[in-house]
Coordinates of C-alpha atoms in Angstrom, one line a residue:
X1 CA 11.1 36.4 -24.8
X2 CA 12.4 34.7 -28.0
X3 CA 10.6 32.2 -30.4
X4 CA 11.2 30.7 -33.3
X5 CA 11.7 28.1 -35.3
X6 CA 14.4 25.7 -34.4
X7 CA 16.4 25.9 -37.8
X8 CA 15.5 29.6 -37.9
X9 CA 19.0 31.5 -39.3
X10 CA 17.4 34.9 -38.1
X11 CA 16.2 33.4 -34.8
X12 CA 19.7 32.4 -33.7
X13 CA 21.1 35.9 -34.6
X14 CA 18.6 37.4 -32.6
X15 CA 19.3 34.5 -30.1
X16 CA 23.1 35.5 -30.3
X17 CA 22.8 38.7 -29.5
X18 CA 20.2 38.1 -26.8
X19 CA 22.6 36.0 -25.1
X20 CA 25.1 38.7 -25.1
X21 CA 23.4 41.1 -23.8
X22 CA 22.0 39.1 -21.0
X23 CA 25.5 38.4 -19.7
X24 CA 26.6 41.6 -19.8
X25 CA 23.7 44.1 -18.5
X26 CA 22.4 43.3 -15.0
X27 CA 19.1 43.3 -15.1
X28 CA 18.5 42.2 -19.0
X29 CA 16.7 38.3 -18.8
X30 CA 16.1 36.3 -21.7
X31 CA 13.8 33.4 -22.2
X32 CA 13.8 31.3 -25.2
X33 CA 10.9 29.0 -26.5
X34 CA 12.2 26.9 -29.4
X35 CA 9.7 25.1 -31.7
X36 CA 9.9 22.3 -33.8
X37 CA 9.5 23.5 -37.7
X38 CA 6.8 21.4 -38.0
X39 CA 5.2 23.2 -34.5
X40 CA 5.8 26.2 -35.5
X41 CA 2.8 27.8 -37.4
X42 CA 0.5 26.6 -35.3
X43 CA 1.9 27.8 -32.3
X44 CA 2.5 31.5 -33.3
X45 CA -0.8 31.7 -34.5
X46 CA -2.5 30.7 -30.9
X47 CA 0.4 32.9 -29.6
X48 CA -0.7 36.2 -31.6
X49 CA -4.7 35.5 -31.5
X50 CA -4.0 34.9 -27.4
X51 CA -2.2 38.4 -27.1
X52 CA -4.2 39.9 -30.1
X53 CA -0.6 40.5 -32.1
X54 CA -0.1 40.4 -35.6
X55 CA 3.0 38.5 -36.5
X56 CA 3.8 36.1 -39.5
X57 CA 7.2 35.4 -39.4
X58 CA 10.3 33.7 -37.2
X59 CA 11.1 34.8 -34.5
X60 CA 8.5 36.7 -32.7
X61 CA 10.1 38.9 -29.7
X62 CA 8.8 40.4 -26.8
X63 CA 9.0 42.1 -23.5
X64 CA 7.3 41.1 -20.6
X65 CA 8.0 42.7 -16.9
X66 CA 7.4 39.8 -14.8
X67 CA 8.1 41.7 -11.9
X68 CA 4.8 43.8 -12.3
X69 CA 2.8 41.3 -14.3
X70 CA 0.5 42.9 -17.1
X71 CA 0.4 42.2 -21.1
X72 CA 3.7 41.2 -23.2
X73 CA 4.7 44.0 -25.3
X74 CA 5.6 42.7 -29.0
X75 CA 9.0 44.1 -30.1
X76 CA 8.3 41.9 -33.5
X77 CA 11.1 40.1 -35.8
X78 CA 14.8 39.7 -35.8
X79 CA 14.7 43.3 -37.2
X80 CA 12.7 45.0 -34.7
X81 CA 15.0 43.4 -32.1
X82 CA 18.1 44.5 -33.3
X83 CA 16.9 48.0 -33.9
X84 CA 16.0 47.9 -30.5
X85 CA 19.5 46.7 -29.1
X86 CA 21.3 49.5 -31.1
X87 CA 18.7 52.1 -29.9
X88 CA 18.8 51.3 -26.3
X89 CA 22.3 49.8 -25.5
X90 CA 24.5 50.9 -28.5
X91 CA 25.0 47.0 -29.2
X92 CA 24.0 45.6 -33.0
X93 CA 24.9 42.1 -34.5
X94 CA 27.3 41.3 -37.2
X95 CA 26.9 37.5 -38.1
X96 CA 27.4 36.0 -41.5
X97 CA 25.1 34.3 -43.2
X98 CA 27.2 31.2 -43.1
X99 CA 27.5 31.3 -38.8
X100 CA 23.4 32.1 -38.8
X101 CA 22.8 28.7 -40.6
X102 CA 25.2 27.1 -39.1
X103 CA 24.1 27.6 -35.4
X104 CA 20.4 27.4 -37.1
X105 CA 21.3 23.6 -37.6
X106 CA 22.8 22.9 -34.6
X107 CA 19.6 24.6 -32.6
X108 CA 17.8 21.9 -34.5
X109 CA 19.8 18.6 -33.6
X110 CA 20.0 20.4 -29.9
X111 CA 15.8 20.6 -30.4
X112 CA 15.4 17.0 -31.5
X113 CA 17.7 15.9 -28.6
X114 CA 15.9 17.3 -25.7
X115 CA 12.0 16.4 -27.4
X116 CA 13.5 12.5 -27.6
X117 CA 14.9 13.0 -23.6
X118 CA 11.5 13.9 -22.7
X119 CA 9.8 11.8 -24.7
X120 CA 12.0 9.2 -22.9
X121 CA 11.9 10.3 -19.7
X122 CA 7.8 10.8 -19.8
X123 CA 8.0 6.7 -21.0
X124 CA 9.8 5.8 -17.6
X125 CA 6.3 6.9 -15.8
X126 CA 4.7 4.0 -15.6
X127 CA 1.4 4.8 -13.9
X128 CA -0.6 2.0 -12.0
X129 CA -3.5 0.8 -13.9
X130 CA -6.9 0.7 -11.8
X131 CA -9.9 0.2 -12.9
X132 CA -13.4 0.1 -11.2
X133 CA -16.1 -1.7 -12.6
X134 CA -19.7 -0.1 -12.3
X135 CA -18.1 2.8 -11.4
X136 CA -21.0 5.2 -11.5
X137 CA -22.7 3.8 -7.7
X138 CA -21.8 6.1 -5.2
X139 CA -18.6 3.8 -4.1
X140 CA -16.7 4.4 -7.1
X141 CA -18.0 8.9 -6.5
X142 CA -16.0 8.2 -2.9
X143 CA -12.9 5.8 -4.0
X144 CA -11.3 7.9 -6.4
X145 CA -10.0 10.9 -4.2
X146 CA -9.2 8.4 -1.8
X147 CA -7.2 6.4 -4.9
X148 CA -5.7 10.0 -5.8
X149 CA -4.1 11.6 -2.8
X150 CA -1.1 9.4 -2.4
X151 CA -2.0 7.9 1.3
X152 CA -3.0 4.4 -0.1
X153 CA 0.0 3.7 -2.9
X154 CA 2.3 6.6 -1.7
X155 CA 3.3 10.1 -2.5
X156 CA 5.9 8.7 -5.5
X157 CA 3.3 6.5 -7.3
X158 CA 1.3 7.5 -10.1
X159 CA -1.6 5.9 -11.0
X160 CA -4.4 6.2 -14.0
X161 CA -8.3 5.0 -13.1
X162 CA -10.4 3.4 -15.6
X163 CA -14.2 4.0 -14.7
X164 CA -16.6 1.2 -16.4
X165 CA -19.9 1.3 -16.5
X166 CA -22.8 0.5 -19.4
X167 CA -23.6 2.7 -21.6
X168 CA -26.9 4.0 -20.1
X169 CA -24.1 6.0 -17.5
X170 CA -21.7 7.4 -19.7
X171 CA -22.9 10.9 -19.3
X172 CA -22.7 10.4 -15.2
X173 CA -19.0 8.6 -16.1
X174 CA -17.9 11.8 -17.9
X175 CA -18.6 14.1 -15.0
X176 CA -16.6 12.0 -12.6
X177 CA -14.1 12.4 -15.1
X178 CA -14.0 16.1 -15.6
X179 CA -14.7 16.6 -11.9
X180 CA -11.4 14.8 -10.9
X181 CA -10.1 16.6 -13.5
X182 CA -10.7 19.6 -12.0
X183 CA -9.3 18.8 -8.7
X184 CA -5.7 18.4 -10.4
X185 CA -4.4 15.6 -8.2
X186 CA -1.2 15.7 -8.5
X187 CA -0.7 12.1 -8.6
X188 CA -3.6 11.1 -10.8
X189 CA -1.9 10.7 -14.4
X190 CA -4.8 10.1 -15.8
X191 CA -8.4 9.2 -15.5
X192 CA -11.2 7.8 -18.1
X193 CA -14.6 6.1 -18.7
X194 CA -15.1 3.1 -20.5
X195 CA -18.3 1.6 -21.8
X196 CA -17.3 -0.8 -24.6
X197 CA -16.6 -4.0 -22.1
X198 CA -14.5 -5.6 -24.8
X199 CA -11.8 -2.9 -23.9
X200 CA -11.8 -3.4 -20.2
X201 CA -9.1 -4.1 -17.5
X202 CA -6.5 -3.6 -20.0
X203 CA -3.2 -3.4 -18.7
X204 CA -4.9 -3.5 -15.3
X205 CA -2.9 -4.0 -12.2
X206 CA -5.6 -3.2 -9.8
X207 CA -9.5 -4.1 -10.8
X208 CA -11.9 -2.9 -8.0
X209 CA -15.8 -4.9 -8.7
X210 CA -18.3 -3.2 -7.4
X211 CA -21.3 -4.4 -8.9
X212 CA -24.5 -5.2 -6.8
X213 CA -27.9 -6.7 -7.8
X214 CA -31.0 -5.2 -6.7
X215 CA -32.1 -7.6 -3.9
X216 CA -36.1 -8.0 -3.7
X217 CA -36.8 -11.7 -2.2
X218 CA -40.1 -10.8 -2.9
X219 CA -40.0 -10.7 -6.7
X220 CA -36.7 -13.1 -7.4
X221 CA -35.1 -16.4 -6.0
X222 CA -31.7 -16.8 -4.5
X223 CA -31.3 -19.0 -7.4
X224 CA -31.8 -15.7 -10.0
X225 CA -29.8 -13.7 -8.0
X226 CA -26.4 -16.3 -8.0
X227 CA -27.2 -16.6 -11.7
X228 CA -27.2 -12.7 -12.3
X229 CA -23.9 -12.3 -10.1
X230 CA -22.7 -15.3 -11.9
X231 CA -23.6 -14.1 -15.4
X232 CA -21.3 -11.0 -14.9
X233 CA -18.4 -13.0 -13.4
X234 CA -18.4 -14.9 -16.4
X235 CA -17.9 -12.0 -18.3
X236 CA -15.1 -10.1 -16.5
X237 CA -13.3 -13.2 -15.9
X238 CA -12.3 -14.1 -18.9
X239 CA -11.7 -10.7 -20.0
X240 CA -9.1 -10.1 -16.8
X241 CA -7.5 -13.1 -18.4
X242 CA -6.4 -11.5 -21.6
X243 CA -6.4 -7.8 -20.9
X244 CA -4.9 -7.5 -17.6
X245 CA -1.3 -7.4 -16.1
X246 CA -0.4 -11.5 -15.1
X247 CA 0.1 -10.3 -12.0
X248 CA -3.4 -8.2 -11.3
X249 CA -5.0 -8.0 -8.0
X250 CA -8.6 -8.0 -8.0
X251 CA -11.0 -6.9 -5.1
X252 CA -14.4 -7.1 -4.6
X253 CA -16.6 -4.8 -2.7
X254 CA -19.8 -3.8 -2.9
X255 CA -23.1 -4.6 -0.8
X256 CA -24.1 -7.8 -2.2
X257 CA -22.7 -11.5 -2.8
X258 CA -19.3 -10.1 -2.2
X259 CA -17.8 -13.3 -1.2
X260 CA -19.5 -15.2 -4.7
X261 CA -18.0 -12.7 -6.9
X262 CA -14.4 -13.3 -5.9
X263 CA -15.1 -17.1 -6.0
X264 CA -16.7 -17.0 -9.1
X265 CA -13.7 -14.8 -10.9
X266 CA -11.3 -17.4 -9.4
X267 CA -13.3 -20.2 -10.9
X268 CA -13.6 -18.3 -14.4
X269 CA -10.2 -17.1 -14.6
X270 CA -8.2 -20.1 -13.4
X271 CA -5.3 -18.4 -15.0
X272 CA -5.7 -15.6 -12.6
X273 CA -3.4 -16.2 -9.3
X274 CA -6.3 -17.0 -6.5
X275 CA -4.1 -15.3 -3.6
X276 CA -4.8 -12.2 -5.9
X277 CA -8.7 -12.4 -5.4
X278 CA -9.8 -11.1 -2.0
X279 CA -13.5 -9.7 -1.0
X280 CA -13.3 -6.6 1.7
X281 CA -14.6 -7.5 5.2
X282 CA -13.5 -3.7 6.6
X283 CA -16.8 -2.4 6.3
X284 CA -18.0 -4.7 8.8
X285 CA -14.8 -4.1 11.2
X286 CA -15.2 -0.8 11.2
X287 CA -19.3 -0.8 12.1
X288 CA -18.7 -3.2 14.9
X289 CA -16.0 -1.5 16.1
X290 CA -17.9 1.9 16.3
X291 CA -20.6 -0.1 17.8
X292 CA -18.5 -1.1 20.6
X293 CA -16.7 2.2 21.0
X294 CA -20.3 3.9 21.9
X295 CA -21.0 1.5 23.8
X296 CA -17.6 1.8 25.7
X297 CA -17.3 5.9 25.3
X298 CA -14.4 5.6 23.9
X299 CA -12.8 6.3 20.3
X300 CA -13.2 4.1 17.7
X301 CA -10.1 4.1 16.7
X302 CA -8.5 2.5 19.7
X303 CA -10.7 -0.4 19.2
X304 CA -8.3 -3.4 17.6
X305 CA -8.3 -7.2 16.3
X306 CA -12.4 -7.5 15.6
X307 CA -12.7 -10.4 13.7
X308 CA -15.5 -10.8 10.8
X309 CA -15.7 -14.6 9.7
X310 CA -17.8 -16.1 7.2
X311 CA -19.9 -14.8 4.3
X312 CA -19.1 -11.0 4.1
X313 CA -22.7 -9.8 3.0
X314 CA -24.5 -12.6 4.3
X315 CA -24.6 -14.6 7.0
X316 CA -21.2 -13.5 9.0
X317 CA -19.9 -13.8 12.5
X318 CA -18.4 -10.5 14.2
X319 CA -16.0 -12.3 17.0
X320 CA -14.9 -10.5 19.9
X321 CA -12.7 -13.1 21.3
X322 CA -9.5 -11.6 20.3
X323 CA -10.4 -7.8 20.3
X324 CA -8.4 -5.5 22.2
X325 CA -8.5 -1.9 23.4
X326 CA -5.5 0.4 23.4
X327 CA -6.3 3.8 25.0
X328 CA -9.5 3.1 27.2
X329 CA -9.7 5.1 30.2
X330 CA -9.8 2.6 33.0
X331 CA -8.2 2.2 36.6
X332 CA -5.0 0.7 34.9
X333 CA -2.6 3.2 33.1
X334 CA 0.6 2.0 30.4
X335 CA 2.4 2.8 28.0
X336 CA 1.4 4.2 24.5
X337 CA 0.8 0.0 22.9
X338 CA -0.4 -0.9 26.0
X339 CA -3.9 -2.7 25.5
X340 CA -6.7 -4.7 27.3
X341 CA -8.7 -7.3 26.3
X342 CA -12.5 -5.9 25.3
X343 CA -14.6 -8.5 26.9
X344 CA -12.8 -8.2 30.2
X345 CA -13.3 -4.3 29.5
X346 CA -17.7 -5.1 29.1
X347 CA -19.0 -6.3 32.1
X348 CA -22.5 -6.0 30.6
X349 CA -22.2 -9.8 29.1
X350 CA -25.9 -9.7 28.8
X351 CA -25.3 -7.1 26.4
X352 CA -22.5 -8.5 24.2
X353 CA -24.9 -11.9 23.8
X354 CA -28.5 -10.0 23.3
X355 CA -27.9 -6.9 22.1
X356 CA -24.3 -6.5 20.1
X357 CA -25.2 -10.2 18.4
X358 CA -28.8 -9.4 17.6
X359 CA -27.4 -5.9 17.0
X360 CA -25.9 -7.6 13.7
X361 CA -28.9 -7.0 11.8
X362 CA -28.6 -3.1 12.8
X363 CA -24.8 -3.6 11.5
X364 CA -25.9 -5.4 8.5
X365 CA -28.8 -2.3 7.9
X366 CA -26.1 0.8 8.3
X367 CA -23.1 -0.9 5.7
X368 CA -25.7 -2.3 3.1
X369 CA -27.7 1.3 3.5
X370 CA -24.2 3.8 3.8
X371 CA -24.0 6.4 0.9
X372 CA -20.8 5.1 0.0
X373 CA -17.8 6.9 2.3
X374 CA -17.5 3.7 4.9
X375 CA -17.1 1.0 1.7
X376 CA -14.9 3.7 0.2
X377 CA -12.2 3.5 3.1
X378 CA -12.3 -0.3 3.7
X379 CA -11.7 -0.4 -0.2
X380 CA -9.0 2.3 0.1
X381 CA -7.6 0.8 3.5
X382 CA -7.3 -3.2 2.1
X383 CA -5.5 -1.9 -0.5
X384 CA -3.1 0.2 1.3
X385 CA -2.2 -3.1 3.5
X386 CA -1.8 -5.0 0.4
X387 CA 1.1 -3.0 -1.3
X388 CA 2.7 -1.2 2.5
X389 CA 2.0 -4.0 4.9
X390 CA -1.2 -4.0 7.6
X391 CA -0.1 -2.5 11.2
X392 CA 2.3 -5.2 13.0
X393 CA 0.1 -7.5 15.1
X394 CA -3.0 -6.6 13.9
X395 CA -5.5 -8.6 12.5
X396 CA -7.5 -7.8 9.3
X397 CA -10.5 -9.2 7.7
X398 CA -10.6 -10.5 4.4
X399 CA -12.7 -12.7 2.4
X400 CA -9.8 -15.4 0.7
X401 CA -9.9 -18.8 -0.6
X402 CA -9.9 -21.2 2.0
X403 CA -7.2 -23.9 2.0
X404 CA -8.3 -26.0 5.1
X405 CA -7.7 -23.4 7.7
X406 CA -9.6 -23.4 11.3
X407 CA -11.2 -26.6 9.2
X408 CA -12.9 -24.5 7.2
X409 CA -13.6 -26.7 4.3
X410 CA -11.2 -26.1 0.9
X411 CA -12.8 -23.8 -2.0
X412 CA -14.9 -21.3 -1.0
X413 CA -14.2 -17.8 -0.4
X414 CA -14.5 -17.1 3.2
X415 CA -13.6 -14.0 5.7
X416 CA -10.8 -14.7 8.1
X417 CA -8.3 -12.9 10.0
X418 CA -5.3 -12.2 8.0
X419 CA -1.7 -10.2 8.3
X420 CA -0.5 -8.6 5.2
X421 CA 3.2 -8.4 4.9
X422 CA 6.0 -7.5 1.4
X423 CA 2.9 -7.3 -0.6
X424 CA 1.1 -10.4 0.0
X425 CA -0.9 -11.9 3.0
X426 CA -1.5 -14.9 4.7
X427 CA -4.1 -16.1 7.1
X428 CA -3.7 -15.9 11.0
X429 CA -3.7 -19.5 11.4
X430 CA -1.9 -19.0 14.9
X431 CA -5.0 -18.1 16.4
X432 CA -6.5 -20.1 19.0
X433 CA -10.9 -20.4 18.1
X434 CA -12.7 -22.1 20.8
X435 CA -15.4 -24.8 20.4
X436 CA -18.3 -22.3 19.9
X437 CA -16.9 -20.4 17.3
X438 CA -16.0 -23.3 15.7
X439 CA -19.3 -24.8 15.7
X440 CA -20.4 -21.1 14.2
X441 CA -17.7 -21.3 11.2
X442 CA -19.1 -24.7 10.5
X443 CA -22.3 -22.9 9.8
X444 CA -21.0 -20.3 8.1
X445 CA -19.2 -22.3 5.7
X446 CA -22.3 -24.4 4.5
X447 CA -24.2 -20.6 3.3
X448 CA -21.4 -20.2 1.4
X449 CA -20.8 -23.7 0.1
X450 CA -24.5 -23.9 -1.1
X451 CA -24.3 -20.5 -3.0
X452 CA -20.9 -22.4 -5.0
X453 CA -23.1 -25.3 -5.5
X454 CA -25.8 -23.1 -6.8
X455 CA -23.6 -21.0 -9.4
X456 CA -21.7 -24.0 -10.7
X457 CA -25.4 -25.6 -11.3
X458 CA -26.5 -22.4 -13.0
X459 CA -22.5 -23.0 -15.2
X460 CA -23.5 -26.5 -16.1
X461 CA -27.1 -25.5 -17.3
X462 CA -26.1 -23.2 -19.2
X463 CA -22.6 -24.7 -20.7
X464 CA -23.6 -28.3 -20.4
X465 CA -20.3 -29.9 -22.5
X466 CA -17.7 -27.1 -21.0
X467 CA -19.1 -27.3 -17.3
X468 CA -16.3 -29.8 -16.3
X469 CA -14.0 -28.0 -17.8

């Protein structure tokens, strides 16, 4: 092993004559590590207190039988190497002073080339940008191997996460940190934790909000609960607005007022696109759709197209109408995509309008209680739809500002069956509702209008002059 300084005279002799004798003995290998003059001290001396060598000057040689493993053996300078060639092999160097220098200068320019190629090269990586706002809860713990191990952006996509949080969780932020740290994904660029809230969502592409309030109905109103989600809208709104990529996409999970906090960022930001706010309904697919797997012994997973409408983490309607089942063990057999409808597949209909319906509150009890792994995938799942598409024909759930459709009245954020397609989505306005479920979006709608009626009261009392704006 040779090292030394690029511009070293002595360590391109020793370089020379290294090269020589590699191309003519057979089992003589050299590898060279060349430093930058300004690199150089500092690196022989971790090199020598590592290996317990003493060593002052360039180059530093030595053996090492990588074959069989076991400590380098220092040979020493330029010297010591050639003593070494003429004892062993018979071979010594006769370069001039002028050829050392000259070849020490080219080694140099050669050096500086290939640190500006990498330097270049490492500036083409342009990780994606998430960040995950109070990223201490037990959703954010569970998101980031999900985030990390390629399924949801791909196996080619970097990406760097950006845990926020106040300052009373830095220390729990910092173990995150060095725990995904430790599990080396390699696809995770990097990862850090942020307290200062002036520096979020910068350069963001991707900002996940989970923050909750602490519901007790007991102690506070509704009304101090839409201020206090409101209050923190206002904050990270803005803040999207001049740190974050024009194009970011913003999600909103968590286990409260999911639906207010993507409405309310929309209404803060209005520079921020609104087709790039959505609030994550999978939780609630998912549940349901385990529900009615138990209740049908069959998998989960080939239960399809259960709708969630309405007010994700309030009042919300699970719809069966266009659910399907693909895989059920029945007395009619098809191909792999063949699929029945579910209702015709329950014949206890006593069951789907007592139990399942009432069941709701049961639903509602196992998302809002789960330790974090079921909000985790649907987080993890939305956002592998968004940039790779959403399997063909299927319908997915997502909380997205209503334009009108199924005459769901225009600007609120309410859950609906969507498609995602080329990295956008669009609503599944081809579907057929029938009078009932109408009459049960109608409902729905008004929850969600009063909350928006609510916040933008709580926006006026508190900014009186700038509430029309």
């Amino acid at each position: 092993v040779f090292t030394g300084k690029a511009n070293c005279p002595y360590y391109a002799k020793a370089e020379i004559l290294a090269d020589y004798l590699q191309a003519n003995l057979p089992d003589f290998r050299v590898h060279k590590i060349t430093q930058h003059p300004d690199k150089w001290e500092q690196w022989l001396h971790e090199i020598c207190e590592m290996n317990g060598w003493e060593h002052r000057q360039s180059p530093i040689v030595w053996r090492e039988l990588l074959d069989r493993g076991g400590k380098g053996l220092l040979l020493g300078g330029v010297n010591d190497f050639l003593e070494y060639a003429q004892h062993y092999y018979g071979i010594t160097s006769a370069m001039l002073s002028e050829e050392m220098l000259d070849i020490a200068e080219e080694n140099l320019q050669a050096h500086i080339e290939i640190e500006k190629e990498e330097e270049e090269s490492k500036s083409l990586i342009k990780p994606l940008e998430i960040w995950i706002t109070s990223a201490s809860a037990s959703i954010g713990y569970q998101l980031i191997p999900l985030l990390a191990n390629g399924e949801v952006f791909g196996m080619t996509t970097e990406i760097s996460i950006h845990l926020l949080d106040t300052d009373q969780f830095k220390d729990v932020l910092c173990g995150i940190v060095m725990e995904a740290e430790d599990m080396a994904f390699p696809l995770l660029h990097s990862i850090s934790e942020h307290t200062e809230i002036d520096e979020a969502f910068i350069q963001a592409d991707i900002i996940i909000v989970l923050d909750d309030v602490l519901l007790n109905h007991e102690v506070q109103s509704l009304e101090n609960y839409i201020r206090e989600v409101s209050e923190i809208c206002q904050v990270y709104a803005p803040l999207i607005e001049k740190n974050a990529k024009s194009g970011v996409r913003v999600i909103s999970s968590g286990k409260t007022f999911v639906n207010l906090k993507a409405m309310m960022i929309i209404t803060y930001g209005q520079s921020i696109k609104p087709e790039n706010v959505i609030a994550v309904a999978t939780s609630w697919e998912s549940a349901a759709k385990a529900m009615l797997a138990r209740k049908l012994n069959m998998s989960a997973a080939g239960v399809k197209d259960v709708i969630v409408w309405g007010n994700i983490t309030g009042c919300n309607y699970i719809d069966l109408s266009h659910a399907k089942l693909h895989g059920y063990d029945c007395a009619i057999w098809g191909p792999a995509n063949f699929q029945r409808p579910l209702l015709n597949m329950i014949y206890d209909s006593k069951w789907i309008h007592s139990e399942f319906l009432f069941a709701q509150s049961s639903l509602s009890s196992r998302v809002c209680h789960c330790v974090g792994m079921l909000p985790a995938h649907a987080v993890a799942t939305v956002l592998r739809y968004w940039y790779h598409g959403s399997p063909p024909e299927e319908i997915v759930s997502v909380g997205v500002l209503t334009k009108g459709q199924f005459c769901i009245p225009e600007g609120i954020v309410f859950s609906m069956p969507v498609r995602f397609q080329n990295g956008n989505w669009e609503v599944m306005t081809e579907l057929e509702i029938n009078e009932t479920t109408q009459e049960i979006l109608g409902h729905l709608a008004h929850e969600l209008i009063q909350e928006k009626l609510i916040a933008l009261k709580e926006i006026k009392e508190m900014h009186p002059y700038g509430a029309d704006k």
